[in-house]
Amino acid sequence: MSHTLSSTERARDWHIVIALAIVYLICYFSMWKGIGTSGKVVWFTALFPYVVLGVLFVRGITLPGSEMGIAYYLQPNVTMLWEPSVWQDAATQVFFSLGPGFGVLLAYSSYNNFHNNVYYDALLTSSINCATSFLSGFVIFSVLGYMSCKSGKRIEDVAQEGPGLVFVVYPEALATMPWAPGWSVLFFLMLITLGLDSSFGGSEAIITGLSDEYPIIKRNRERFLALLFGFYMIIGIFMCTNTKDQSQGGILIMEWIIVYGTTWGLLIAVFCEVMVIAFLYGVGQFTADVKEMLGFKPGIYWRSAWTVAAPVVLLTNLFLQLMILSSFIHYKPLVYQDYAYPTAANVLGIFFALSAASCIPIVGCYKLYNAQGATFSQKLERAMTPYRARPTQCEYTPIGGRNASNDIIL
């Protein structure tokens, strides 16, 4: 890619723009009537990828050279565990596949009955997530082994990191198989349904949070949803660009957003959530809340894990954060294949990455400033005390102007 990021505004690939518009129209009409409509669509978008995954798995393991790819997959290089970027990528992968930190789980769970068995849901969801990721590894690496056998290259030379693996390497492998059009249609239908599913979850998290804070949005859901997907469309158009030499420039913008928009802010947010629940809200109170919902306390395993192992886990998390901080100190500018991003793009990316996490101290300072107390220590103690432990629970005026009695109280 011998082009620069600044040249991507020259042309639009209107075929991709039209396809993007169609996808967002599907998302809009799937969500505009609320969770009841999108919930029915999710039955298809969530289950169809498993059907395709199973078909691709069977096809993959029957290809010549697939055993080399599977062997490579099952024999990892353990020395890479000393690389901070590996832990960072692993944490990001778990967050993306399972959903903590994005608000999606909170948004969907808010529609459940208060006594819904979250204990069972958490175990089932985590197990399915891990099993799906493990199965997907066989689907990917069996085909990479086939590509290695066909091209005579090593597997690590065939594979690409990031979107190149999904949009370049795997489609190239499918194109060499018998009945290539059929396999390609199945594969990209799976990608579309996965994308729709992710868009449903992320958008519903935004809509639910803002609707609870501003009731006018809830009363005008269709209009707000149209504005939201219109904003998505504007951002997406920048990724539908070609450069003067007709090479794909939009992939550079997408890679920039993937790297800088989904790493630091997400890790910091989840780390703060764990710290607040474990040390401020308290494991004892959390256990009591679970009993209030389910009718029984978590078993001895869970209680001992939270009370004994939680500090160890938090120290481990702190160690990982220091490792990630080390990678930030030894920061390397973003590079995609043979294209080096300009300094301005990297500087802007760092600010973009930390913008989401900056909301945590900003809101914290706002709450501290408005807390009751004559001295700073009194305000700090008051702000760090859970609502249920306070003499009065109507201390703050909600930002959205709601009645304070409607606030969710932890």
Steps between C-alpha positions, in 0.01 A plus 500: 500500500701790369241762582444740787207529736428852381420382148203285596250780447544495123241237403215296639425140416127548457431127480625469857313815607172357367566166672574682826176697470303178447656345809408800716145496360475137609628597845254789524188302411614217728529730802259790448211341693710403800654194656206281400577540129878471521469205735317302231760591236781392734367145497620482139811721518630315807434143386577521128876560555522172692352312206752656262782448749417131518491468121832684460654286774410177321623641170820635655618178665453310171738731309857387424747650747232576760677279754805732487284803579323321786833385643627858483184616678527245782873558560525868596825686556498545880790746490259755354331518842775741603385748236261763646323534166394133517317555830351820368371325187368208706311727738355698210391177331318381813331835543386506138373144494339491845395865521605634845589866512285606205172531688332245273452241777364766736260631237357160407488375860298807601208350303510177704280417793661602831519136611644374172766233559810703410714231662400249233516761222855601593626141504324409176608814311864474607516131410344553157733793436813300581383199299417719200842666505671162525296360210567810290873437541462163328299659218764768440820300543383202298463735203832671578665158492340441161630836373846419634500163325378653177741797493803331657531778761511466877171544685623812680580650159156416362301637794424869545404682815181703521246550221741366238441147628123521458476713187811392308657166603186295571312615185810422293497148643130459425558615142734204439248239615246317284161674506678820606199733449287292736762497775558872458128579527471293819809660652396858433141435608647386830704821524192710425292330770785537750526869414124548535506328838782722623326812370177402677678458832713814488215719378255363757751581777511863383123527458416338835746712696390829344130408514525437875671835549289699251139372469442713189731265310291201607186673372671573167694178456449479122637851439793458733584165344497660154740771622726240661527283190538813290802588711631145454456543125701822492790333684472192279524704178857594593583128489352464151777695330754435227823687440611648170665175398172315579651306788286464809545796735200431722676203657756741646229696679335179622833370634559833677160479670550134593840561662437833673128479565466166675802437720596749769159639583345155527774357724496801732120498526479131589787529748320787675177298513678211672666733751172673587303178553776329701614787722235773507170319462632194679491127429269442800237739371536356151436150637193626686369654177541170317305324778223760474470430129542122494380395843831336595853611567775410256676174589811466710715500186375839387511656846851377567606616153362849560628537857836321475597488135361840399794699646742267322311539174495876543874503561540292186283747313718780634807313380344465156414868501864579575603274215262682268630831634848378414388438143364855494831638623681301230235606253552424131316699231217320327595307186267311266688266267759728334322827576619708798239734641602868526586651837180705510288185461684328787474801733131540423455126556648516850261779599214311338590183692501679837192714435253233617696426818519873578127497575569299817708766682282781359177350640686407819605862554143614428358260761770598751431870451124456560534256792386609845773584747687797643850371431664316214532178703129509585408555136731217394356260759147594399568458129658157554213371715243283313152651477344234719739586784413871494245663733339670199498382139385826341827688520573559133292665231500266200668648195197424284260674735321182609337447833773375733275224631515330160878458508643153500645438846783253550 
